Structures are given as C-alpha cells and as structure tokens.
Short mmCIF file of C-alpha atoms and ligand atoms in Angstrom, two decimals:
data_model
loop_
_atom_site.label_atom_id
_atom_site.label_comp_id
_atom_site.label_asym_id
_atom_site.label_seq_id
_atom_site.Cartn_x
_atom_site.Cartn_y
_atom_site.Cartn_z
CA MET H 25 6.61 10.06 -25.81
CA LYS H 26 7.58 6.11 -24.76
CA VAL H 27 5.69 5.20 -21.37
CA LEU H 28 6.34 2.50 -19.16
CA VAL H 29 3.10 1.44 -16.75
CA VAL H 30 4.40 -0.95 -13.89
CA GLY H 31 1.94 -3.60 -12.78
CA GLY H 32 0.06 -6.83 -14.24
CA GLY H 33 -3.65 -6.65 -12.85
CA GLY H 34 -6.42 -5.66 -14.88
CA ARG H 35 -5.79 -2.25 -13.08
CA GLU H 36 -2.87 -1.70 -15.33
CA HIS H 37 -4.49 -3.34 -18.62
CA ALA H 38 -6.94 -0.47 -18.60
CA LEU H 39 -4.60 2.03 -18.25
CA CYS H 40 -2.16 0.72 -21.11
CA TRP H 41 -5.91 0.42 -23.04
CA ALA H 42 -6.44 3.92 -22.55
CA ILE H 43 -2.98 5.20 -22.49
CA ALA H 44 -2.25 3.40 -26.10
CA ALA H 45 -5.11 5.47 -27.31
CA SER H 46 -2.94 8.64 -26.79
CA PRO H 47 -2.09 10.10 -30.13
CA LEU H 48 1.13 11.42 -27.67
CA LEU H 49 2.49 7.82 -27.58
CA THR H 50 5.19 6.52 -29.82
CA ARG H 51 6.06 3.58 -27.57
CA LEU H 52 4.12 1.79 -24.64
CA ILE H 53 6.05 -1.11 -22.38
CA CYS H 54 5.06 -2.89 -19.12
CA ALA H 55 6.05 -4.71 -16.44
CA PRO H 56 6.02 -7.56 -16.03
CA GLY H 57 2.71 -7.04 -17.75
CA ASN H 58 0.34 -10.61 -18.47
CA PRO H 59 -1.41 -11.87 -21.96
CA GLY H 60 -4.01 -9.26 -22.56
CA ILE H 61 -1.27 -6.59 -21.61
CA ALA H 62 1.17 -7.94 -24.62
CA GLU H 63 -1.41 -7.26 -27.30
CA ILE H 64 -1.17 -3.48 -26.81
CA ALA H 65 2.30 -2.85 -25.36
CA GLU H 66 5.75 -4.31 -24.98
CA CYS H 67 5.86 -6.93 -21.91
CA PHE H 68 8.90 -7.20 -19.50
CA ASP H 69 9.87 -9.82 -16.86
CA VAL H 70 10.72 -7.10 -14.32
CA GLY H 71 8.92 -7.06 -10.84
CA ALA H 72 6.17 -4.93 -10.29
CA GLU H 73 8.18 -4.49 -6.83
CA ASP H 74 11.05 -4.45 -8.59
CA VAL H 75 12.36 -0.90 -7.47
CA ALA H 76 15.96 -1.05 -8.56
CA GLY H 77 15.07 -3.11 -12.06
CA ILE H 78 11.91 -0.46 -12.81
CA VAL H 79 14.62 1.96 -12.74
CA ALA H 80 17.12 0.50 -15.19
CA LEU H 81 14.21 -0.64 -17.16
CA ALA H 82 13.02 2.85 -17.91
CA LYS H 83 16.98 3.54 -18.11
CA ALA H 84 17.45 1.37 -20.31
CA GLU H 85 14.61 1.93 -22.58
CA ALA H 86 14.72 5.81 -22.20
CA ILE H 87 11.44 6.23 -20.57
CA ASP H 88 9.53 9.36 -20.78
CA LEU H 89 7.05 8.71 -18.24
CA VAL H 90 6.52 5.33 -15.95
CA VAL H 91 3.17 5.11 -14.62
CA VAL H 92 3.06 3.12 -11.10
CA GLY H 93 0.16 0.67 -10.37
CA PRO H 94 0.23 -1.24 -7.30
CA GLU H 95 0.05 0.61 -4.61
CA ALA H 96 2.97 -2.14 -2.82
CA SER H 97 5.63 -0.15 -5.38
CA LEU H 98 4.55 3.07 -4.20
CA THR H 99 5.02 1.99 -0.56
CA LEU H 100 8.52 0.63 -1.70
CA GLY H 101 10.05 4.27 -2.75
CA MET H 102 9.28 3.54 -6.48
CA ALA H 103 8.48 7.35 -7.24
CA ASP H 104 11.35 8.37 -5.22
CA ALA H 105 13.55 6.23 -7.21
CA CYS H 106 12.26 6.89 -10.39
CA ALA H 107 12.97 10.89 -9.41
CA ALA H 108 16.73 9.95 -7.55
CA ALA H 109 17.41 8.47 -11.68
CA GLY H 110 15.85 11.62 -13.11
CA LEU H 111 12.55 9.48 -14.67
CA LEU H 112 9.31 11.58 -14.51
CA CYS H 113 6.90 9.31 -12.69
CA PHE H 114 3.24 8.98 -12.22
CA GLY H 115 2.27 7.92 -8.34
CA PRO H 116 3.30 9.35 -5.39
CA ARG H 117 6.75 9.42 -2.93
CA GLN H 118 7.14 6.89 -0.45
CA GLU H 119 6.13 9.31 2.22
CA ALA H 120 3.02 10.22 0.89
CA ALA H 121 1.98 6.54 0.13
CA ARG H 122 2.09 6.09 3.70
CA LEU H 123 -1.49 7.36 3.82
CA GLU H 124 -2.57 3.76 2.67
CA GLY H 125 0.90 1.92 3.98
CA SER H 126 -0.25 2.76 7.37
CA LYS H 127 -4.23 3.14 9.01
CA SER H 128 -2.40 5.15 11.37
CA PHE H 129 -0.67 7.54 9.55
CA PHE H 130 -4.45 7.76 7.33
CA LYS H 131 -5.88 8.85 10.78
CA GLU H 132 -3.35 11.09 11.61
CA ILE H 133 -3.30 13.08 8.50
CA ALA H 134 -7.43 13.28 7.80
CA ASN H 135 -7.37 14.40 11.89
CA ALA H 136 -5.30 17.15 11.27
CA ALA H 137 -7.20 18.20 8.15
CA GLY H 138 -10.29 18.18 9.76
CA ALA H 139 -11.60 15.22 7.38
CA PRO H 140 -14.72 14.16 8.29
CA THR H 141 -13.68 10.03 9.31
CA ALA H 142 -14.60 7.10 12.41
CA ALA H 143 -13.10 7.70 15.77
CA HIS H 144 -10.75 5.65 16.13
CA ALA H 145 -7.82 4.65 19.01
CA ARG H 146 -4.32 3.27 17.79
CA PHE H 147 -3.08 0.40 20.23
CA THR H 148 0.55 -1.01 19.87
CA GLU H 149 0.17 -3.83 22.77
CA VAL H 150 -2.73 -5.97 23.73
CA GLY H 151 -3.96 -5.40 26.67
CA PRO H 152 -5.22 -1.61 25.87
CA ALA H 153 -6.73 -2.62 22.85
CA ARG H 154 -8.82 -5.49 24.36
CA ALA H 155 -9.21 -3.15 27.13
CA TYR H 156 -10.65 -0.66 24.34
CA ILE H 157 -12.99 -3.46 22.95
CA ARG H 158 -14.94 -3.60 25.69
CA ALA H 159 -15.49 0.09 26.55
CA GLN H 160 -16.24 0.32 23.05
CA GLY H 161 -18.97 -2.54 22.93
CA ALA H 162 -19.47 -3.91 19.15
CA PRO H 163 -19.92 -3.63 16.35
CA ILE H 164 -16.50 -2.11 16.33
CA VAL H 165 -13.57 -2.65 13.57
CA VAL H 166 -9.86 -4.32 13.94
CA LYS H 167 -7.61 -2.94 11.32
CA ALA H 168 -3.91 -3.98 10.86
CA ASP H 169 -1.67 -0.91 10.72
CA GLY H 170 0.37 -1.84 7.88
CA LEU H 171 -0.18 -2.84 4.10
CA ALA H 172 -2.27 -6.79 4.15
CA ALA H 173 -3.40 -7.16 0.88
CA GLY H 174 -6.39 -5.95 1.26
CA LYS H 175 -6.90 -8.67 4.41
CA GLY H 176 -5.81 -6.19 7.34
CA VAL H 177 -9.56 -5.42 7.98
CA VAL H 178 -12.43 -6.95 10.31
CA VAL H 179 -15.56 -5.29 10.66
CA ALA H 180 -16.21 -6.92 13.63
CA ALA H 181 -20.44 -7.46 14.52
CA THR H 182 -19.14 -8.81 18.22
CA MET H 183 -17.35 -8.24 20.96
CA GLN H 184 -15.79 -11.45 20.78
CA GLU H 185 -14.87 -11.35 17.28
CA ALA H 186 -13.16 -8.65 17.76
CA GLN H 187 -11.47 -9.88 20.76
CA GLU H 188 -10.27 -12.84 17.80
CA ALA H 189 -9.08 -10.12 15.50
CA VAL H 190 -6.37 -8.62 17.99
CA THR H 191 -5.34 -12.43 18.95
CA GLU H 192 -4.75 -13.11 15.15
CA MET H 193 -3.30 -9.88 14.56
CA MET H 194 -1.45 -8.96 17.45
CA GLU H 195 -0.28 -12.28 18.92
CA ASN H 196 -0.89 -14.89 16.35
CA ARG H 197 0.69 -12.14 13.54
CA ILE H 198 -1.14 -13.60 10.89
CA HIS H 199 -0.33 -10.37 8.97
CA GLY H 200 3.43 -10.13 9.99
CA ASP H 201 4.74 -6.78 11.19
CA ALA H 202 1.91 -4.90 9.62
CA GLY H 203 -0.32 -6.51 12.59
CA SER H 204 2.18 -5.41 15.65
CA VAL H 205 -0.04 -2.09 15.23
CA VAL H 206 -4.06 -1.37 15.21
CA VAL H 207 -6.09 0.52 14.52
CA ILE H 208 -9.63 0.53 16.31
CA GLU H 209 -12.51 2.41 14.89
CA GLU H 210 -16.07 3.15 14.88
CA CYS H 211 -18.07 1.14 13.26
CA LEU H 212 -19.45 3.43 10.29
CA VAL H 213 -22.97 2.32 8.19
CA GLY H 214 -24.17 3.11 5.24
CA GLU H 215 -23.10 3.49 1.53
CA GLU H 216 -19.66 2.66 0.64
CA ILE H 217 -18.10 4.56 -2.32
CA SER H 218 -14.91 4.51 -4.72
CA PHE H 219 -14.14 8.16 -4.81
CA PHE H 220 -11.29 8.95 -7.25
CA ALA H 221 -8.55 12.66 -7.20
CA LEU H 222 -6.17 12.98 -9.54
CA CYS H 223 -3.73 15.31 -7.96
CA ASP H 224 -0.44 17.55 -9.05
CA GLY H 225 0.39 18.24 -5.14
CA THR H 226 -1.63 20.72 -4.64
CA HIS H 227 -4.19 21.07 -7.36
CA ALA H 228 -6.80 17.79 -7.31
CA ILE H 229 -9.57 17.32 -10.02
CA PRO H 230 -12.18 14.59 -9.67
CA LEU H 231 -12.19 11.41 -11.54
CA GLY H 232 -15.59 10.32 -10.50
CA ALA H 233 -16.51 7.50 -8.28
CA ALA H 234 -17.62 4.40 -9.10
CA GLN H 235 -18.85 1.11 -6.71
CA ASP H 236 -16.79 -1.99 -5.55
CA HIS H 237 -18.33 -5.20 -4.55
CA LYS H 238 -15.96 -6.53 -1.96
CA ARG H 239 -17.63 -10.05 -0.71
CA VAL H 240 -17.24 -12.70 -2.96
CA GLY H 241 -20.36 -13.84 -3.17
CA ASP H 242 -24.33 -13.19 -4.26
CA GLY H 243 -25.88 -10.68 -2.10
CA ASP H 244 -23.07 -9.83 -0.58
CA THR H 245 -22.22 -12.86 1.08
CA GLY H 246 -18.85 -14.77 1.91
CA PRO H 247 -15.33 -13.05 2.92
CA ASN H 248 -13.86 -10.09 1.33
CA THR H 249 -11.88 -9.66 -1.69
CA GLY H 250 -9.78 -6.92 -3.98
CA GLY H 251 -13.17 -6.84 -5.40
CA MET H 252 -15.38 -8.85 -7.70
CA GLY H 253 -17.04 -6.14 -9.85
CA ALA H 254 -17.67 -2.52 -9.91
CA TYR H 255 -20.02 0.37 -12.02
CA SER H 256 -19.49 3.77 -12.95
CA PRO H 257 -21.01 6.35 -12.51
CA ALA H 258 -21.88 5.64 -8.70
CA PRO H 259 -25.72 7.37 -8.50
CA ALA H 260 -25.96 7.35 -4.83
CA PHE H 261 -23.01 9.50 -5.40
CA THR H 262 -23.84 13.28 -6.49
CA GLU H 263 -22.46 16.17 -7.82
CA ALA H 264 -22.98 17.82 -4.53
CA LEU H 265 -21.54 14.20 -2.65
CA GLN H 266 -18.53 15.27 -4.46
CA ALA H 267 -18.01 18.53 -4.18
CA GLU H 268 -18.72 18.00 -0.04
CA VAL H 269 -16.11 15.23 -0.80
CA MET H 270 -13.51 17.41 -2.63
CA ALA H 271 -14.11 20.36 -0.05
CA THR H 272 -14.03 18.31 3.66
CA CYS H 273 -11.50 15.95 2.56
CA VAL H 274 -9.27 15.71 -0.64
CA THR H 275 -8.61 19.30 -0.82
CA PRO H 276 -7.48 19.55 3.20
CA VAL H 277 -5.59 16.18 3.13
CA LEU H 278 -3.80 17.72 -0.04
CA ALA H 279 -2.89 20.61 2.09
CA GLU H 280 -1.63 18.97 5.38
CA LEU H 281 0.49 16.47 3.35
CA ALA H 282 2.38 19.34 1.22
CA ARG H 283 2.35 21.48 4.50
CA ARG H 284 4.27 18.42 5.75
CA GLY H 285 6.71 18.44 3.16
CA ALA H 286 5.05 15.31 1.98
CA PRO H 287 3.07 16.63 -1.54
CA PHE H 288 0.58 13.99 -3.07
CA GLN H 289 0.78 13.34 -6.42
CA GLY H 290 -1.32 11.02 -8.39
CA VAL H 291 -4.47 9.21 -8.06
CA LEU H 292 -6.13 9.53 -4.88
CA PHE H 293 -8.88 7.34 -3.92
CA ALA H 294 -11.22 8.08 -1.18
CA GLY H 295 -13.15 5.18 0.62
CA VAL H 296 -16.29 6.51 1.36
CA MET H 297 -19.23 5.64 3.43
CA LEU H 298 -22.12 7.72 2.74
CA THR H 299 -23.15 8.17 6.65
CA ALA H 300 -26.75 9.74 7.57
CA GLU H 301 -24.62 11.88 8.76
CA GLY H 302 -23.02 13.20 5.70
CA PRO H 303 -20.03 11.24 3.80
CA LYS H 304 -16.76 10.13 5.90
CA LEU H 305 -13.84 8.79 4.65
CA LEU H 306 -12.49 5.18 5.86
CA GLU H 307 -9.45 4.94 4.15
CA PHE H 308 -7.29 6.48 1.78
CA ASN H 309 -5.15 4.71 -0.94
CA VAL H 310 -2.89 6.22 -3.27
CA ARG H 311 -3.57 4.76 -7.31
CA PHE H 312 -6.43 3.43 -8.64
CA GLY H 313 -9.12 1.17 -8.23
CA ASP H 314 -8.89 -2.63 -9.34
CA PRO H 315 -11.03 -2.96 -10.35
CA GLU H 316 -13.13 0.42 -10.25
CA CYS H 317 -9.77 1.60 -12.72
CA GLN H 318 -11.44 -0.36 -15.26
CA ALA H 319 -14.33 0.96 -15.25
CA LEU H 320 -13.17 4.86 -15.09
CA MET H 321 -11.53 4.35 -18.03
CA LEU H 322 -13.94 3.15 -20.37
CA ARG H 323 -15.25 6.13 -19.78
CA LEU H 324 -12.83 8.36 -20.30
CA ARG H 325 -13.33 10.30 -23.09
CA SER H 326 -10.38 12.72 -22.76
CA ASP H 327 -6.67 11.76 -23.69
CA LEU H 328 -5.64 10.43 -20.15
CA LEU H 329 -2.36 10.76 -21.47
CA PRO H 330 -1.77 14.93 -20.83
CA ALA H 331 -3.50 14.57 -17.24
CA LEU H 332 -1.00 12.55 -16.70
CA LEU H 333 1.95 14.26 -17.37
CA ALA H 334 -0.34 17.29 -16.20
CA ALA H 335 -0.22 15.36 -12.49
CA CYS H 336 3.47 15.17 -12.85
CA GLN H 337 4.12 18.57 -13.68
CA GLY H 338 2.29 20.29 -11.21
CA GLU H 339 -0.09 21.81 -13.98
CA LEU H 340 -3.87 20.30 -12.83
CA LYS H 341 -5.15 23.57 -12.18
CA ASP H 342 -7.92 24.35 -14.43
CA PHE H 343 -6.80 21.07 -16.02
CA ASP H 344 -10.51 19.36 -18.37
CA LEU H 345 -10.79 16.14 -17.76
CA ARG H 346 -14.40 14.92 -20.31
CA TRP H 347 -16.11 11.70 -19.80
CA GLU H 348 -18.90 9.82 -21.65
CA LYS H 349 -22.14 10.04 -20.31
CA LEU H 350 -22.62 6.39 -20.21
CA ALA H 351 -22.84 3.97 -17.77
CA SER H 352 -19.65 1.24 -17.34
CA ILE H 353 -19.57 -2.07 -15.05
CA VAL H 354 -16.59 -4.91 -15.10
CA VAL H 355 -17.57 -8.04 -13.87
CA VAL H 356 -14.54 -10.15 -12.10
CA MET H 357 -14.03 -13.92 -13.19
CA ALA H 358 -11.87 -15.10 -10.52
CA ALA H 359 -10.76 -18.57 -10.57
CA ARG H 360 -12.47 -21.43 -7.85
CA GLY H 361 -11.43 -21.52 -4.37
CA TYR H 362 -10.31 -17.31 -5.05
CA PRO H 363 -9.74 -15.50 -2.37
CA LEU H 364 -9.01 -18.51 -0.43
CA SER H 365 -7.09 -21.01 -2.69
CA PRO H 366 -7.67 -20.26 -6.34
CA LEU H 367 -7.19 -22.88 -9.03
CA ARG H 368 -4.28 -22.03 -11.30
CA GLY H 369 -3.36 -23.55 -14.06
CA THR H 370 -6.99 -24.08 -15.70
CA GLU H 371 -7.35 -23.48 -19.60
CA ILE H 372 -9.81 -20.08 -20.48
CA ARG H 373 -11.67 -20.23 -23.51
CA GLY H 374 -13.64 -18.30 -25.61
CA LEU H 375 -12.23 -15.10 -25.18
CA GLU H 376 -12.28 -13.99 -28.96
CA ALA H 377 -16.53 -14.33 -29.41
CA ALA H 378 -17.24 -12.65 -25.98
CA ALA H 379 -14.96 -9.95 -26.80
CA GLN H 380 -17.29 -9.33 -29.86
CA VAL H 381 -20.59 -8.62 -28.03
CA PRO H 382 -21.32 -4.76 -28.76
CA GLY H 383 -19.38 -2.13 -26.47
CA VAL H 384 -17.79 -5.05 -24.46
CA GLN H 385 -13.95 -4.62 -23.69
CA ILE H 386 -12.17 -7.49 -21.71
CA PHE H 387 -9.20 -6.91 -19.73
CA HIS H 388 -6.77 -9.29 -18.01
CA ALA H 389 -5.60 -9.49 -14.52
CA GLY H 390 -4.21 -13.33 -13.36
CA THR H 391 -3.86 -14.99 -16.62
CA SER H 392 -0.78 -16.35 -18.08
CA LEU H 393 0.18 -18.76 -21.41
CA ASP H 394 1.43 -21.99 -20.82
CA GLU H 395 4.63 -23.99 -22.69
CA ASP H 396 1.71 -24.71 -25.36
CA GLY H 397 0.91 -21.04 -25.56
CA ARG H 398 -2.49 -21.99 -24.22
CA LEU H 399 -4.21 -19.38 -21.83
CA VAL H 400 -4.46 -20.09 -18.67
CA ALA H 401 -5.59 -18.56 -14.90
CA ASN H 402 -2.46 -17.24 -12.79
CA GLY H 403 -4.29 -16.17 -10.10
CA GLY H 404 -6.99 -14.87 -7.96
CA ARG H 405 -9.29 -12.67 -10.02
CA VAL H 406 -8.19 -13.42 -13.25
CA LEU H 407 -10.45 -12.00 -16.39
CA GLY H 408 -12.36 -8.10 -15.74
CA ILE H 409 -14.76 -8.11 -18.25
CA GLY H 410 -16.44 -4.67 -18.75
CA ALA H 411 -18.50 -2.84 -20.68
CA THR H 412 -20.53 0.30 -21.41
CA GLY H 413 -23.74 1.39 -22.48
CA ALA H 414 -26.76 4.34 -22.35
CA THR H 415 -27.48 3.21 -19.00
CA LEU H 416 -25.67 0.55 -15.97
CA ALA H 417 -28.98 -1.88 -17.01
CA GLU H 418 -27.53 -1.77 -20.78
CA ALA H 419 -23.81 -1.84 -19.83
CA ARG H 420 -24.50 -5.40 -17.57
CA GLU H 421 -26.67 -6.79 -20.11
CA ALA H 422 -23.23 -6.69 -22.62
CA ALA H 423 -21.39 -7.75 -19.81
CA TYR H 424 -22.94 -11.00 -18.93
CA ALA H 425 -23.79 -11.86 -22.82
CA ALA H 426 -19.95 -11.98 -23.26
CA ILE H 427 -19.25 -13.90 -19.99
CA ALA H 428 -21.96 -16.72 -21.55
CA LYS H 429 -19.31 -16.80 -24.41
CA VAL H 430 -16.78 -17.13 -21.71
CA ASP H 431 -15.40 -20.84 -21.64
CA TRP H 432 -13.99 -21.67 -18.40
CA PRO H 433 -15.42 -23.93 -16.43
CA GLU H 434 -13.32 -23.63 -13.50
CA GLY H 435 -14.01 -19.59 -13.43
CA PHE H 436 -16.85 -18.10 -11.61
CA CYS H 437 -18.31 -15.10 -11.12
CA ARG H 438 -20.87 -12.34 -9.44
CA SER H 439 -24.19 -12.35 -11.02
CA ASP H 440 -25.69 -9.04 -9.69
CA ILE H 441 -22.96 -6.79 -9.65
CA GLY H 442 -24.62 -3.14 -10.66
CA TRP H 443 -27.12 -4.66 -8.10
CA ARG H 444 -27.76 -1.53 -5.51
CA ALA H 445 -27.91 0.98 -8.99
CA LEU H 446 -30.32 -1.21 -10.53
P1 AMP V 20 -10.61 -0.37 4.31
O1 AMP V 20 -9.48 -1.57 3.86
O2 AMP V 20 -9.57 0.35 5.34
O3 AMP V 20 -11.43 -0.21 3.36
O4 AMP V 20 -11.10 -1.83 4.85
C1 AMP V 20 -12.14 -2.30 4.05
C2 AMP V 20 -13.50 -2.62 3.71
O5 AMP V 20 -13.91 -3.03 5.69
C3 AMP V 20 -13.83 -1.05 3.44
O6 AMP V 20 -14.04 -1.44 2.04
C4 AMP V 20 -15.31 -1.53 4.31
O7 AMP V 20 -16.38 -1.82 3.22
C5 AMP V 20 -15.13 -1.83 5.88
N1 AMP V 20 -14.41 -0.79 6.56
C6 AMP V 20 -13.46 -0.19 6.93
N2 AMP V 20 -13.60 0.59 7.79
C7 AMP V 20 -14.92 0.71 8.44
C8 AMP V 20 -15.67 1.16 9.09
N3 AMP V 20 -15.60 2.25 10.15
N4 AMP V 20 -17.03 1.31 9.87
C9 AMP V 20 -17.53 -0.12 8.58
N5 AMP V 20 -16.98 -0.36 7.49
C10 AMP V 20 -15.47 -0.31 7.86
N1 LIG V 21 -11.17 -2.86 -5.46
C1 LIG V 21 -10.82 -1.85 -3.80
C2 LIG V 21 -9.43 -1.95 -4.02
O1 LIG V 21 -8.60 -1.58 -5.12
O2 LIG V 21 -8.64 -0.90 -3.22
#
C-alpha cells in the first residue's frame, strides 16, 4: 500500500512512525514533512493546507490512502477533495470537521445528542455578550467561535477579564473572523483528559486517553500552548469513565452527525473535564492531538494501517486494537520565547546520543535543515522526546535522561510532565 501523510509536525512524525512499521506498506510519503519524518518517508514540498496540491500529489504518486493530520486541512475540505478525486482519505469531510471548526456547531450537536457539556450562549453582538457576562458572573469562559490556532479560549477568573476578552475578540478582532461570533460558557472545574475514538461514520472504537499539559511553565503556570507534554494512559480516566464517555458523548454525537447527513470518519478527540458531577465535554477536535498522538502511538501494539483503512471503509465494528501494557510519555522541547515569539534558526545537536537511551523515541516537529545541512529550530514546539516504560515514572526518567543529552541551549522544556499521575 502507498500512503501519503499530510502534515509536518510531531503528530505526523508519530503517525509516519507507526505506519512505517506496517507490513502492508510499500511506500510512505509525507507532505510537507520535516527532517525527522524524512528519515522514514519521502517528503514532498507541498503545504498541508494546499488542498489542490495534495490531491495532485496523491494522484501523481498513485497513493492508496491519504492520512490527514491537521484540523486546518480538514476544515478546508481536504477529505471532500480527495473523495471527489477518487482517493481514499482518513479524516472527516468538511461538514463533520465543523465540530472543531465552529464552537457553536459543536455545542449545537452536543446538545442535540444529549451529551453532557457546559451551559452556554452564542453571541454575534457585543452588547448582549456583555450583559450575559454581567448576569452570569465569574469565573466564566469566552471562546472565539472559529479556529484560532488554539488561542481562542479565555478562561476568565473575573468579569473584567471576560469583558476584555469580548473586546479583543469581537471589537479588536484579534482572531479575525474567527471571533465575529463568540460562545460564552460555564466554567467547568476538574481534571482534564484527552480521549480519542476511531470512527467510521457509524461505529467508534476507543483509542484510549492521554493527559496534556497546556501551560508553558512548570506547575501549570504561564500562557497556554499547543501542549508541552503528554502521557498515556491517564490513570484518572478509568475503564468505567471511558465506557461512560463512549456511551454518553461519542456514540450519540456520531449518530447525530450521521442523522444530519454528515457522518464522521476519522479520529474524534474529546476534551473531557472530569467534574464532580461526572465527565463533561469541553470540546471535540476532529484529529489526533499533538503531543497526545505521540504518546498513544508509542503504546500501540497493533498495526495502525488496517485500523485506518477500516475507518475509511466503514468496517470498524468489532475491530480489535491492541495496546502495550506500558506507560508512555512525550516531553516537548520548545524554542526559547515560545509561545509568544519563538527564536528560530538555532542549532540542535546531540539527538543521536539522546535516541540511544533505552525506550526513547524522538519525534521532530518544528525542525528544519539549514543551508549547511545542520538541524535547526524552525517553529515553537520543536521536538517531542518520547519514551516508554513499565511505569510512568520509568518512562519519564528515560525521557528526561534523553533530554539531558540534547545539546540545544536555546531550547527549553517543562521539568514536570506527568506530575498529576506521579
Ligand atoms: P478548547 O479549545 O475548547 O479545548 O479550550 C482550551 C482549554 O480551555 C481547554 O483545554 C480547557 O483547559 C479550557 N476550557 C475550555 N472550556 C472550558 C470550560 N467550559 N471550563 C473550564 N475550562 C475550559
Ligand atoms: N494537545 C492539544 C491539541 O492537539 O489540540
């Protein structure tokens, strides 16, 4: 089988790594990829959001399966374009991808499906939004409706903060059109879990859970990021809770989308808050999480490729996926200045030595090769240092031992990934 993976981050490196191990694979290509991916796949210089370019590449290379990593490509309709060109594509169509692309669409579907989620209201005008905040009080959560690169959510501790968020989003348009509509919702309190389900439009099977670390600094301090590290499994998310989320959130939402003629095929990523009243949905994403995907792939024992194929072909019912009974962790190394203004172009050395640490697997994200062929930072989140172990403590020790061997003075990581579970 010839497979094209779309994307060039740590998540796509992990997907390529898992797919590369499949006996079904005859050729693996990636667009645009990164230097780490280039070690296991042929990379093509086509942007992940270049829908026409990706379809043309897949056609030209006679690709059997296109696997789409990032949400932006999906919300732009990459799966629809692939289908129109007769290409098999893993990932939801544009209409179903609105689940992530529009917070108010997510709320509408969750409510129609009876899935537990925070109480909310949707606003297209500033005045009523402000009045709602005054009536509800703080803490309260203000969200830009559209995609805002993970920065469109303000968990406001005070009413003033919430009103400022409304000003920024609706008047100052800091997220452009994404903030022309806002969703204001009840603030949920509890432990947050990233739960993943593989879906074929009708059936879903659990892929397990991971816990991310969104804040940039140790002890969950500083600004929000795309995720500074993850581990799997998440001990707080018991088998019983997983079954409950499958039954109350995933299955009814799949049914509701199918009923509306927008069946969901791909990975459904549920952001779940474990509240005192039980698990509640924070959001749905329509793809694997980054860095959660890296942590999950490290634990996957089954061949990933047949599972992705079964999802595309509506054959997931009773599909059996096996996981290693071990713990995995991924610690993100970011460029100094991330998330505000990451320093680019600094050289990274020592990865070969780091990769020698037993149990360690390194995933590239924002790396590139400079003119002299040196590996340099070219993004905010630059590397994901993954590791497995019999226990999370063991995995974590291995990951940090590898990090100690990475020679990159301009990089940093959190030193406490996994703290909640340890
Ligand atoms: P989202 O993009 O919806 O996942 O929001 C980003 C982050 O904001 C989530 O991962 C949560 O940590 C937080 N968040 C979102 N919605 C709520 C809520 N209703 N209550 C508390 N925290 C929230
Ligand atoms: N790590 C969170 C996300 O991928 O959205």
